Amino acid sequence: MFRGNSRQGFRVTTPLPTPPADAASIAERWQGVRHAERDFRTIDSLQAIPEEETAFAVWLEDDALLVLIRAEITATGSVRPGAKDGDPEDIPRNDSLEIMLDPAHNHRDYLRLQWDSSGARVASRRSVMQFALRCDRVQEDEPIEPDAWSLKSEVGDDAWYSLVRIPLDLIGWQSADDLLTCGFNIVQRRYVGRYLVETSWNPLRGESQSPWDFGELLAAGTPCRVAGFDFGEVYHDWNQLQLEVENLAAEPQEVTAEIRAWCEGHESRDSAKIALSANGSEQAQLRFELDSREWRYQEIELTLSVDGEVSYRSHFSAGHNPRHGGAIIVLKHGVRWFEGEPPARPEPSDPDFQPKLRRWILGRLPDFPEMGWWGGAKGDWILRDRRGSNLEFNLLSPTILDELGDMIAGLFDSDEERVIAACFLAHRLVIYSPTGARVQAMLSPLASLRQGATICSGFTEVQHAILS
């Protein structure tokens, strides 16, 4: 499954209600910070607490967002390089700090501001789309002029201090009241001896430049937040979002969670009222339908409201692949029904014959999980029907293509239905991966099926092999 279809344990913060008073130095101003975010973790599978502490505070002014950071340097007593004029191209080789801000909270577009202790700095508007394979990453940068934001940096005996001022118009806000929900993270890169130690405020296992893995900056006084969610596998059909909502208030309240999914000519909505105890959390489910006719790009928006006022907003996009669709959630062929009977075979006279025929064929096919070298249980190449039919196929069997073809022949009566079913099955078992399938020209249909990642021609070859 795409690593981003679910999220748990991400951190949140809010701007300081009272900013620290101005002072002669940044270090002195830090002394006035009443509450700071701490507990940075290493960017790796261990997510360990580093030897040196990094902490920060955020607050809003009438025309800017300010971030004050204190980074300990006790391990070496200095920063790399020393406090001297530097070149922005040298930043990756120096100790550095980086702020990432996703103002639209769409998990795709964000501001990145990076600097080192010498005052060298660089910034850009970055757009990132990434699916199941890390190599299938689409990244675009639009440089930001240095004078569009300001930085003050100060190195002391035991810490390096930075004060960053980001104008609201650079973020895209008209006023400080525009802050609702914003993706946010801070990353530090520190050379201790020969080793690079990378740490972040929101825990990361690897890639720091993925907006899906940012924490959240919420407006001060936000009454509730999303503590976790899981989209599962997202189909061109009905889907269900599992949601955990946390009450940030000291008294009980009722929260309305709403999901909206849409593309041109299609819209689906669902909502649920969630009763929360004081500082408590509850689970909820929201269902939404994605249009089976649109494979490139579909929008999904999640909101939380209290007393009719939206207090939380999160935006997602679903598509067939990041390069063609510009999406962040992989959209697959499949069908779900939550109650009642499976989809019935439609009559040709039905005005909705084509979409209903699609649902019926997908409902007849087994619901196999994604497989191949990047998916499925490691070391397990068995296709198992998740609908409980006890159908199993071994992808390593030399006759797997014949076995799948025989299954389709037994499930459908006409050749037309069998061709459609083989097409859907090929797209169910294999993902579209422009980068991961560069070896496609050297693979047989059987190898493409086992690899589980291909491009357009690979789907056709797998489909033809099953039908043959």
Tab-separated table of C-alpha atoms in Angstrom:
chain	number	residue	atom	x	y	z
A	1	MET	CA	0.000	0.000	0.000
A	2	PHE	CA	1.126	3.553	-0.663
A	3	ARG	CA	2.879	4.691	2.494
A	4	GLY	CA	0.735	7.793	2.755
A	5	ASN	CA	-2.761	6.295	2.742
A	6	SER	CA	-2.688	6.330	6.547
A	7	ARG	CA	-1.151	8.574	9.179
A	8	GLN	CA	-0.825	8.163	12.925
A	9	GLY	CA	1.212	9.924	15.585
A	10	PHE	CA	1.946	13.192	13.798
A	11	ARG	CA	2.638	16.195	16.015
A	12	VAL	CA	0.744	19.482	16.258
A	13	THR	CA	1.570	22.903	17.640
A	14	THR	CA	-0.045	26.344	17.824
A	15	PRO	CA	1.393	29.873	17.742
A	16	LEU	CA	2.402	31.365	21.076
A	17	PRO	CA	-0.405	33.525	22.518
A	18	THR	CA	2.224	35.971	23.790
A	19	PRO	CA	5.444	36.300	21.760
A	20	PRO	CA	8.726	36.793	23.611
A	21	ALA	CA	9.689	40.417	24.085
A	22	ASP	CA	12.314	41.931	21.826
A	23	ALA	CA	15.837	41.870	23.227
A	24	ALA	CA	19.392	42.886	22.440
A	25	SER	CA	20.239	39.388	21.171
A	26	ILE	CA	18.349	36.372	19.882
A	27	ALA	CA	19.657	34.319	22.814
A	28	GLU	CA	18.183	36.816	25.270
A	29	ARG	CA	14.881	36.787	23.407
A	30	TRP	CA	14.810	32.998	23.667
A	31	GLN	CA	14.812	33.381	27.459
A	32	GLY	CA	11.366	34.957	27.141
A	33	VAL	CA	9.833	31.946	25.373
A	34	ARG	CA	7.227	30.493	27.737
A	35	HIS	CA	6.578	27.308	25.771
A	36	ALA	CA	8.853	25.658	23.211
A	37	GLU	CA	8.435	22.584	21.025
A	38	ARG	CA	11.176	20.029	21.711
A	39	ASP	CA	11.778	16.287	21.339
A	40	PHE	CA	13.314	16.256	17.858
A	41	ARG	CA	14.041	12.735	16.600
A	42	THR	CA	16.609	11.296	14.217
A	43	ILE	CA	15.418	10.789	10.641
A	44	ASP	CA	15.761	7.021	10.389
A	45	SER	CA	14.007	3.823	11.448
A	46	LEU	CA	15.180	4.281	15.067
A	47	GLN	CA	13.790	7.809	15.491
A	48	ALA	CA	16.095	8.213	18.473
A	49	ILE	CA	16.497	11.236	20.729
A	50	PRO	CA	19.712	13.003	19.617
A	51	GLU	CA	22.501	14.009	21.982
A	52	GLU	CA	21.893	17.698	21.275
A	53	GLU	CA	18.484	19.286	21.827
A	54	THR	CA	16.730	21.416	19.236
A	55	ALA	CA	13.710	23.509	20.224
A	56	PHE	CA	11.569	26.203	18.621
A	57	ALA	CA	8.649	28.552	19.136
A	58	VAL	CA	6.209	30.023	16.595
A	59	TRP	CA	4.119	33.174	16.807
A	60	LEU	CA	2.176	35.485	14.531
A	61	GLU	CA	2.457	39.213	14.003
A	62	ASP	CA	0.133	41.401	11.958
A	63	ASP	CA	2.076	40.795	8.764
A	64	ALA	CA	4.365	37.805	9.387
A	65	LEU	CA	4.890	34.363	10.879
A	66	LEU	CA	7.990	34.160	13.081
A	67	VAL	CA	9.943	31.058	14.063
A	68	LEU	CA	12.628	31.192	16.757
A	69	ILE	CA	14.928	28.154	16.934
A	70	ARG	CA	17.575	27.133	19.456
A	71	ALA	CA	19.892	24.301	18.356
A	72	GLU	CA	22.435	22.977	20.851
A	73	ILE	CA	26.059	22.599	19.713
A	74	THR	CA	27.424	20.957	22.873
A	75	ALA	CA	28.826	17.919	21.018
A	76	THR	CA	31.413	19.997	19.150
A	77	GLY	CA	31.204	23.473	20.671
A	78	SER	CA	30.864	25.002	17.221
A	79	VAL	CA	28.927	24.899	13.973
A	80	ARG	CA	30.100	24.014	10.514
A	81	PRO	CA	31.182	26.363	9.027
A	82	GLY	CA	32.055	29.148	11.461
A	83	ALA	CA	30.175	32.451	11.430
A	84	LYS	CA	31.378	33.831	8.103
A	85	ASP	CA	29.946	34.735	4.739
A	86	GLY	CA	28.821	31.654	2.869
A	87	ASP	CA	27.529	30.472	-0.453
A	88	PRO	CA	23.997	28.955	-0.681
A	89	GLU	CA	25.455	26.071	-2.690
A	90	ASP	CA	27.534	25.126	0.371
A	91	ILE	CA	24.489	24.702	2.638
A	92	PRO	CA	24.180	20.896	2.095
A	93	ARG	CA	27.778	20.502	3.315
A	94	ASN	CA	27.252	22.646	6.417
A	95	ASP	CA	25.210	22.462	9.595
A	96	SER	CA	21.808	23.754	8.537
A	97	LEU	CA	18.196	24.273	9.557
A	98	GLU	CA	15.128	24.053	7.355
A	99	ILE	CA	11.504	25.113	7.783
A	100	MET	CA	8.779	23.509	5.666
A	101	LEU	CA	5.314	25.053	5.513
A	102	ASP	CA	2.274	23.646	3.656
A	103	PRO	CA	-0.213	26.566	3.907
A	104	ALA	CA	-2.996	24.912	1.870
A	105	HIS	CA	-2.550	21.660	3.816
A	106	ASN	CA	-2.871	19.761	0.553
A	107	HIS	CA	0.106	17.466	1.307
A	108	ARG	CA	1.678	18.494	-1.985
A	109	ASP	CA	2.731	22.175	-2.197
A	110	TYR	CA	4.891	23.887	0.394
A	111	LEU	CA	7.449	26.578	1.162
A	112	ARG	CA	10.929	25.439	2.127
A	113	LEU	CA	13.398	27.822	3.771
A	114	GLN	CA	16.927	26.548	4.478
A	115	TRP	CA	20.002	28.283	5.904
A	116	ASP	CA	23.316	27.752	7.669
A	117	SER	CA	25.012	29.683	10.475
A	118	SER	CA	26.977	31.886	8.083
A	119	GLY	CA	23.767	33.471	6.844
A	120	ALA	CA	23.734	31.651	3.508
A	121	ARG	CA	20.126	30.811	2.710
A	122	VAL	CA	17.894	29.450	-0.011
A	123	ALA	CA	14.123	29.142	-0.413
A	124	SER	CA	11.622	27.812	-2.925
A	125	ARG	CA	8.020	26.884	-3.517
A	126	ARG	CA	8.128	23.135	-3.893
A	127	SER	CA	5.541	20.722	-5.259
A	128	VAL	CA	5.980	17.015	-4.507
A	129	MET	CA	3.955	13.997	-5.631
A	130	GLN	CA	5.029	10.542	-4.557
A	131	PHE	CA	3.339	7.152	-4.766
A	132	ALA	CA	4.209	3.668	-3.562
A	133	LEU	CA	7.689	3.611	-5.045
A	134	ARG	CA	10.079	6.251	-3.743
A	135	CYS	CA	11.659	6.420	-7.187
A	136	ASP	CA	8.288	7.553	-8.583
A	137	ARG	CA	8.701	11.029	-7.183
A	138	VAL	CA	7.760	14.187	-9.055
A	139	GLN	CA	9.312	17.355	-7.626
A	140	GLU	CA	9.200	20.892	-8.981
A	141	ASP	CA	10.815	23.991	-7.457
A	142	GLU	CA	10.118	27.675	-8.003
A	143	PRO	CA	12.891	29.795	-6.424
A	144	ILE	CA	11.978	32.482	-3.885
A	145	GLU	CA	13.986	35.707	-3.864
A	146	PRO	CA	16.247	36.103	-0.791
A	147	ASP	CA	14.687	39.439	0.174
A	148	ALA	CA	11.203	37.867	0.335
A	149	TRP	CA	11.938	36.647	3.886
A	150	SER	CA	14.420	37.560	6.595
A	151	LEU	CA	16.823	35.664	8.845
A	152	LYS	CA	18.854	36.562	11.919
A	153	SER	CA	21.414	34.023	13.069
A	154	GLU	CA	23.552	33.999	16.194
A	155	VAL	CA	26.065	31.412	17.450
A	156	GLY	CA	26.772	31.212	21.191
A	157	ASP	CA	28.948	28.980	23.334
A	158	ASP	CA	26.385	26.192	23.656
A	159	ALA	CA	23.725	26.875	21.013
A	160	TRP	CA	22.982	28.304	17.599
A	161	TYR	CA	19.970	30.645	17.480
A	162	SER	CA	17.922	31.578	14.425
A	163	LEU	CA	15.002	33.967	14.068
A	164	VAL	CA	13.086	33.583	10.799
A	165	ARG	CA	10.452	36.062	9.671
A	166	ILE	CA	8.084	34.867	6.913
A	167	PRO	CA	5.752	37.575	5.528
A	168	LEU	CA	2.107	36.517	5.379
A	169	ASP	CA	1.825	37.478	1.711
A	170	LEU	CA	4.641	35.026	0.917
A	171	ILE	CA	2.627	32.302	2.645
A	172	GLY	CA	-0.512	33.371	0.790
A	173	TRP	CA	-2.451	34.734	3.782
A	174	GLN	CA	-4.145	38.114	3.934
A	175	SER	CA	-3.966	38.266	7.730
A	176	ALA	CA	-2.981	36.172	10.742
A	177	ASP	CA	-6.620	35.053	10.981
A	178	ASP	CA	-6.140	33.022	7.782
A	179	LEU	CA	-4.245	30.327	9.701
A	180	LEU	CA	-6.531	27.316	10.114
A	181	THR	CA	-4.542	24.132	9.491
A	182	CYS	CA	-1.062	24.190	7.998
A	183	GLY	CA	1.456	21.430	7.336
A	184	PHE	CA	4.651	22.207	9.245
A	185	ASN	CA	8.036	20.699	10.019
A	186	ILE	CA	11.561	21.724	10.982
A	187	VAL	CA	14.629	19.680	10.057
A	188	GLN	CA	18.174	20.084	11.380
A	189	ARG	CA	21.259	18.678	9.661
A	190	ARG	CA	24.298	18.598	11.938
A	191	TYR	CA	27.801	17.284	11.305
A	192	VAL	CA	29.263	15.664	14.432
A	193	GLY	CA	32.745	14.536	13.490
A	194	ARG	CA	32.467	12.684	10.188
A	195	TYR	CA	28.811	11.818	10.689
A	196	LEU	CA	25.739	13.690	9.507
A	197	VAL	CA	22.964	13.635	12.120
A	198	GLU	CA	19.565	14.592	10.691
A	199	THR	CA	16.717	15.299	13.092
A	200	SER	CA	13.164	16.571	12.687
A	201	TRP	CA	10.340	17.852	14.874
A	202	ASN	CA	7.717	15.570	13.341
A	203	PRO	CA	9.031	11.979	13.321
A	204	LEU	CA	10.317	10.778	9.939
A	205	ARG	CA	11.702	7.422	8.854
A	206	GLY	CA	13.456	8.629	5.739
A	207	GLU	CA	12.523	11.316	3.218
A	208	SER	CA	12.177	14.691	4.947
A	209	GLN	CA	10.840	16.442	1.840
A	210	SER	CA	7.463	14.696	1.776
A	211	PRO	CA	4.546	16.947	2.803
A	212	TRP	CA	2.622	13.829	3.819
A	213	ASP	CA	5.033	13.445	6.730
A	214	PHE	CA	4.814	16.989	8.090
A	215	GLY	CA	3.294	17.813	11.452
A	216	GLU	CA	0.584	20.446	11.724
A	217	LEU	CA	0.465	24.088	12.780
A	218	LEU	CA	-3.045	24.849	14.045
A	219	ALA	CA	-4.679	28.166	14.854
A	220	ALA	CA	-4.514	29.171	18.511
A	221	GLY	CA	-7.597	27.974	20.365
A	222	THR	CA	-8.395	25.222	17.854
A	223	PRO	CA	-11.064	23.095	19.596
A	224	CYS	CA	-10.215	19.739	17.988
A	225	ARG	CA	-7.794	17.981	15.697
A	226	VAL	CA	-7.392	14.857	13.590
A	227	ALA	CA	-5.221	12.462	15.599
A	228	GLY	CA	-5.006	9.815	12.859
A	229	PHE	CA	-6.651	8.539	9.681
A	230	ASP	CA	-6.567	5.624	7.276
A	231	PHE	CA	-7.910	5.687	3.713
A	232	GLY	CA	-7.064	2.033	3.119
A	233	GLU	CA	-6.766	1.161	-0.568
A	234	VAL	CA	-8.579	3.816	-2.559
A	235	TYR	CA	-10.764	2.567	-5.432
A	236	HIS	CA	-12.593	4.137	-8.372
A	237	ASP	CA	-15.694	3.336	-6.340
A	238	TRP	CA	-16.906	3.555	-2.757
A	239	ASN	CA	-14.286	4.053	-0.052
A	240	GLN	CA	-14.275	4.445	3.711
A	241	LEU	CA	-12.029	6.760	5.703
A	242	GLN	CA	-11.230	5.643	9.251
A	243	LEU	CA	-10.779	8.720	11.386
A	244	GLU	CA	-9.712	9.538	14.945
A	245	VAL	CA	-10.719	12.953	16.281
A	246	GLU	CA	-9.294	14.425	19.484
A	247	ASN	CA	-10.932	17.075	21.654
A	248	LEU	CA	-8.446	19.825	22.545
A	249	ALA	CA	-10.908	21.547	24.862
A	250	ALA	CA	-11.353	20.949	28.590
A	251	GLU	CA	-15.110	20.471	28.209
A	252	PRO	CA	-17.223	18.018	26.158
A	253	GLN	CA	-18.256	19.095	22.672
A	254	GLU	CA	-19.830	17.787	19.482
A	255	VAL	CA	-17.736	17.850	16.328
A	256	THR	CA	-19.029	17.438	12.782
A	257	ALA	CA	-16.613	15.619	10.483
A	258	GLU	CA	-17.316	15.971	6.757
A	259	ILE	CA	-15.642	14.526	3.690
A	260	ARG	CA	-16.146	15.783	0.150
A	261	ALA	CA	-14.794	14.038	-2.961
A	262	TRP	CA	-15.192	15.555	-6.399
A	263	CYS	CA	-14.015	15.964	-9.959
A	264	GLU	CA	-15.672	17.502	-13.002
A	265	GLY	CA	-19.244	16.207	-13.192
A	266	HIS	CA	-19.070	14.280	-9.911
A	267	GLU	CA	-19.429	15.026	-6.196
A	268	SER	CA	-19.774	12.806	-3.129
A	269	ARG	CA	-20.307	13.929	0.474
A	270	ASP	CA	-20.660	12.297	3.865
A	271	SER	CA	-20.645	13.612	7.416
A	272	ALA	CA	-20.786	12.328	10.973
A	273	LYS	CA	-21.424	13.973	14.320
A	274	ILE	CA	-18.884	12.925	16.948
A	275	ALA	CA	-19.511	13.421	20.672
A	276	LEU	CA	-16.211	14.057	22.435
A	277	SER	CA	-15.581	14.006	26.159
A	278	ALA	CA	-13.271	16.592	27.702
A	279	ASN	CA	-9.783	16.069	26.219
A	280	GLY	CA	-11.023	12.736	24.845
A	281	SER	CA	-10.883	11.148	21.393
A	282	GLU	CA	-13.272	9.037	19.313
A	283	GLN	CA	-13.193	6.983	16.118
A	284	ALA	CA	-15.453	7.678	13.138
A	285	GLN	CA	-15.984	6.420	9.591
A	286	LEU	CA	-16.791	8.526	6.552
A	287	ARG	CA	-17.709	7.057	3.168
A	288	PHE	CA	-17.021	8.676	-0.175
A	289	GLU	CA	-17.292	7.691	-3.829
A	290	LEU	CA	-14.712	8.462	-6.491
A	291	ASP	CA	-15.823	8.659	-10.114
A	292	SER	CA	-14.997	5.489	-12.061
A	293	ARG	CA	-14.685	7.512	-15.291
A	294	GLU	CA	-11.918	9.878	-14.110
A	295	TRP	CA	-8.536	8.231	-13.584
A	296	ARG	CA	-6.219	11.230	-13.632
A	297	TYR	CA	-7.141	13.510	-10.743
A	298	GLN	CA	-9.865	13.659	-8.101
A	299	GLU	CA	-10.054	15.932	-5.066
A	300	ILE	CA	-10.760	14.906	-1.461
A	301	GLU	CA	-11.314	17.361	1.400
A	302	LEU	CA	-11.778	16.617	5.104
A	303	THR	CA	-13.122	19.233	7.533
A	304	LEU	CA	-13.989	19.368	11.235
A	305	SER	CA	-16.567	21.882	12.472
A	306	VAL	CA	-17.769	22.952	15.910
A	307	ASP	CA	-21.016	24.940	16.186
A	308	GLY	CA	-21.073	25.358	12.419
A	309	GLU	CA	-17.601	26.904	12.213
A	310	VAL	CA	-14.833	25.040	10.361
A	311	SER	CA	-11.844	24.582	12.675
A	312	TYR	CA	-9.786	22.035	10.701
A	313	ARG	CA	-9.252	21.438	6.975
A	314	SER	CA	-7.127	18.864	5.168
A	315	HIS	CA	-6.892	18.356	1.419
A	316	PHE	CA	-5.831	15.319	-0.632
A	317	SER	CA	-5.778	14.310	-4.302
A	318	ALA	CA	-6.190	10.857	-5.820
A	319	GLY	CA	-5.088	9.720	-9.264
A	320	HIS	CA	-3.707	6.851	-11.329
A	321	ASN	CA	-0.101	8.012	-10.938
A	322	PRO	CA	1.778	11.132	-9.829
A	323	ARG	CA	3.345	11.982	-13.184
A	324	HIS	CA	0.140	12.031	-15.205
A	325	GLY	CA	-2.293	12.978	-12.471
A	326	GLY	CA	-0.387	15.199	-10.073
A	327	ALA	CA	-1.933	13.273	-7.191
A	328	ILE	CA	-0.679	11.970	-3.855
A	329	ILE	CA	-3.005	8.973	-3.301
A	330	VAL	CA	-2.875	6.076	-5.743
A	331	LEU	CA	-6.289	5.314	-7.252
A	332	LYS	CA	-7.026	1.691	-8.196
A	333	HIS	CA	-9.589	-0.435	-9.984
A	334	GLY	CA	-11.825	-2.164	-7.469
A	335	VAL	CA	-15.339	-2.242	-6.089
A	336	ARG	CA	-16.797	-2.198	-2.570
A	337	TRP	CA	-20.225	-2.652	-1.091
A	338	PHE	CA	-20.704	-2.073	2.617
A	339	GLU	CA	-24.205	-3.483	3.003
A	340	GLY	CA	-26.534	-5.671	0.994
A	341	GLU	CA	-25.784	-7.881	-1.987
A	342	PRO	CA	-22.908	-7.659	-4.499
A	343	PRO	CA	-23.517	-5.610	-7.659
A	344	ALA	CA	-26.049	-7.281	-9.962
A	345	ARG	CA	-25.525	-7.858	-13.672
A	346	PRO	CA	-27.239	-4.948	-15.481
A	347	GLU	CA	-29.540	-5.168	-18.465
A	348	PRO	CA	-28.231	-3.620	-21.718
A	349	SER	CA	-31.275	-1.331	-21.741
A	350	ASP	CA	-30.236	0.230	-18.424
A	351	PRO	CA	-29.238	3.899	-19.036
A	352	ASP	CA	-26.296	3.361	-16.642
A	353	PHE	CA	-25.306	0.083	-18.260
A	354	GLN	CA	-21.577	0.808	-18.659
A	355	PRO	CA	-20.753	1.888	-15.070
A	356	LYS	CA	-22.973	-0.870	-13.677
A	357	LEU	CA	-21.311	-3.468	-15.926
A	358	ARG	CA	-17.934	-2.271	-14.665
A	359	ARG	CA	-19.026	-2.685	-11.035
A	360	TRP	CA	-20.503	-6.112	-11.736
A	361	ILE	CA	-17.308	-7.374	-13.403
A	362	LEU	CA	-15.122	-6.012	-10.607
A	363	GLY	CA	-17.511	-7.523	-8.071
A	364	ARG	CA	-17.190	-10.948	-9.714
A	365	LEU	CA	-13.396	-10.822	-9.776
A	366	PRO	CA	-11.554	-11.790	-6.586
A	367	ASP	CA	-10.358	-8.855	-4.497
A	368	PHE	CA	-6.642	-9.605	-4.574
A	369	PRO	CA	-4.228	-7.364	-2.646
A	370	GLU	CA	-1.466	-5.592	-4.497
A	371	MET	CA	1.567	-7.812	-4.942
A	372	GLY	CA	4.871	-7.837	-6.779
A	373	TRP	CA	8.323	-7.056	-5.480
A	374	TRP	CA	7.246	-3.819	-3.766
A	375	GLY	CA	3.913	-4.904	-2.246
A	376	GLY	CA	2.248	-7.741	-0.401
A	377	ALA	CA	3.649	-9.697	2.502
A	378	LYS	CA	7.404	-10.043	2.163
A	379	GLY	CA	8.370	-13.483	0.926
A	380	ASP	CA	4.730	-14.409	0.283
A	381	TRP	CA	3.713	-14.582	-3.366
A	382	ILE	CA	0.241	-15.991	-2.801
A	383	LEU	CA	-2.749	-14.114	-4.214
A	384	ARG	CA	-5.646	-14.511	-1.770
A	385	ASP	CA	-9.193	-13.322	-2.323
A	386	ARG	CA	-10.087	-10.953	0.518
A	387	ARG	CA	-13.796	-11.573	-0.013
A	388	GLY	CA	-13.540	-15.026	1.519
A	389	SER	CA	-13.929	-17.234	-1.575
A	390	ASN	CA	-10.829	-19.284	-0.595
A	391	LEU	CA	-9.370	-18.657	-4.069
A	392	GLU	CA	-5.560	-18.697	-4.005
A	393	PHE	CA	-2.955	-18.360	-6.742
A	394	ASN	CA	0.821	-18.606	-6.471
A	395	LEU	CA	2.549	-15.865	-8.460
A	396	LEU	CA	5.660	-18.045	-8.664
A	397	SER	CA	3.775	-20.851	-10.395
A	398	PRO	CA	5.039	-21.305	-13.994
A	399	THR	CA	1.403	-21.633	-15.123
A	400	ILE	CA	0.038	-18.618	-13.223
A	401	LEU	CA	-1.076	-16.833	-16.413
A	402	ASP	CA	-3.016	-19.913	-17.570
A	403	GLU	CA	-4.571	-20.290	-14.118
A	404	LEU	CA	-5.757	-16.686	-14.061
A	405	GLY	CA	-7.107	-17.063	-17.601
A	406	ASP	CA	-9.029	-20.203	-16.642
A	407	MET	CA	-10.502	-18.387	-13.640
A	408	ILE	CA	-11.754	-15.534	-15.846
A	409	ALA	CA	-13.158	-17.986	-18.405
A	410	GLY	CA	-15.165	-19.668	-15.648
A	411	LEU	CA	-16.490	-16.435	-14.156
A	412	PHE	CA	-17.703	-14.764	-17.372
A	413	ASP	CA	-19.711	-16.076	-20.303
A	414	SER	CA	-18.856	-13.697	-23.141
A	415	ASP	CA	-15.485	-12.877	-24.660
A	416	GLU	CA	-16.243	-9.166	-24.272
A	417	GLU	CA	-16.670	-9.557	-20.513
A	418	ARG	CA	-13.511	-11.682	-20.322
A	419	VAL	CA	-11.446	-9.025	-22.109
A	420	ILE	CA	-12.726	-6.339	-19.721
A	421	ALA	CA	-12.107	-8.587	-16.707
A	422	ALA	CA	-8.532	-9.364	-17.807
A	423	CYS	CA	-7.881	-5.634	-18.238
A	424	PHE	CA	-9.164	-4.866	-14.736
A	425	LEU	CA	-7.223	-7.758	-13.230
A	426	ALA	CA	-3.965	-6.619	-14.840
A	427	HIS	CA	-4.478	-3.117	-13.442
A	428	ARG	CA	-5.361	-4.570	-10.042
A	429	LEU	CA	-2.178	-6.610	-9.691
A	430	VAL	CA	0.270	-4.200	-11.335
A	431	ILE	CA	0.803	-0.500	-10.602
A	432	TYR	CA	1.737	2.202	-13.103
A	433	SER	CA	5.348	3.177	-12.433
A	434	PRO	CA	7.280	5.162	-15.059
A	435	THR	CA	10.530	4.981	-13.110
A	436	GLY	CA	10.146	1.546	-11.560
A	437	ALA	CA	9.423	-0.002	-14.953
A	438	ARG	CA	12.454	1.145	-16.922
A	439	VAL	CA	13.327	-2.515	-17.248
A	440	GLN	CA	9.904	-3.170	-18.803
A	441	ALA	CA	11.267	-3.655	-22.328
A	442	MET	CA	13.390	-6.555	-21.092
A	443	LEU	CA	10.586	-8.311	-19.186
A	444	SER	CA	8.159	-10.962	-20.326
A	445	PRO	CA	4.455	-10.600	-19.387
A	446	LEU	CA	5.028	-13.125	-16.597
A	447	ALA	CA	7.963	-11.110	-15.244
A	448	SER	CA	5.917	-7.892	-15.438
A	449	LEU	CA	3.156	-9.524	-13.409
A	450	ARG	CA	5.621	-10.669	-10.771
A	451	GLN	CA	7.441	-7.342	-10.666
A	452	GLY	CA	4.143	-5.586	-10.024
A	453	ALA	CA	5.152	-2.302	-11.670
A	454	THR	CA	4.982	-1.390	-15.339
A	455	ILE	CA	3.959	1.207	-17.926
A	456	CYS	CA	1.103	1.269	-20.445
A	457	SER	CA	2.417	-1.419	-22.792
A	458	GLY	CA	3.136	-3.728	-19.864
A	459	PHE	CA	-0.528	-3.775	-18.817
A	460	THR	CA	-1.521	-4.751	-22.355
A	461	GLU	CA	1.054	-7.548	-22.460
A	462	VAL	CA	-0.094	-8.976	-19.110
A	463	GLN	CA	-3.736	-8.760	-20.204
A	464	HIS	CA	-2.983	-10.478	-23.540
A	465	ALA	CA	-1.008	-13.239	-21.804
A	466	ILE	CA	-3.895	-13.953	-19.418
A	467	LEU	CA	-6.386	-14.095	-22.292
A	468	SER	CA	-4.112	-16.331	-24.357
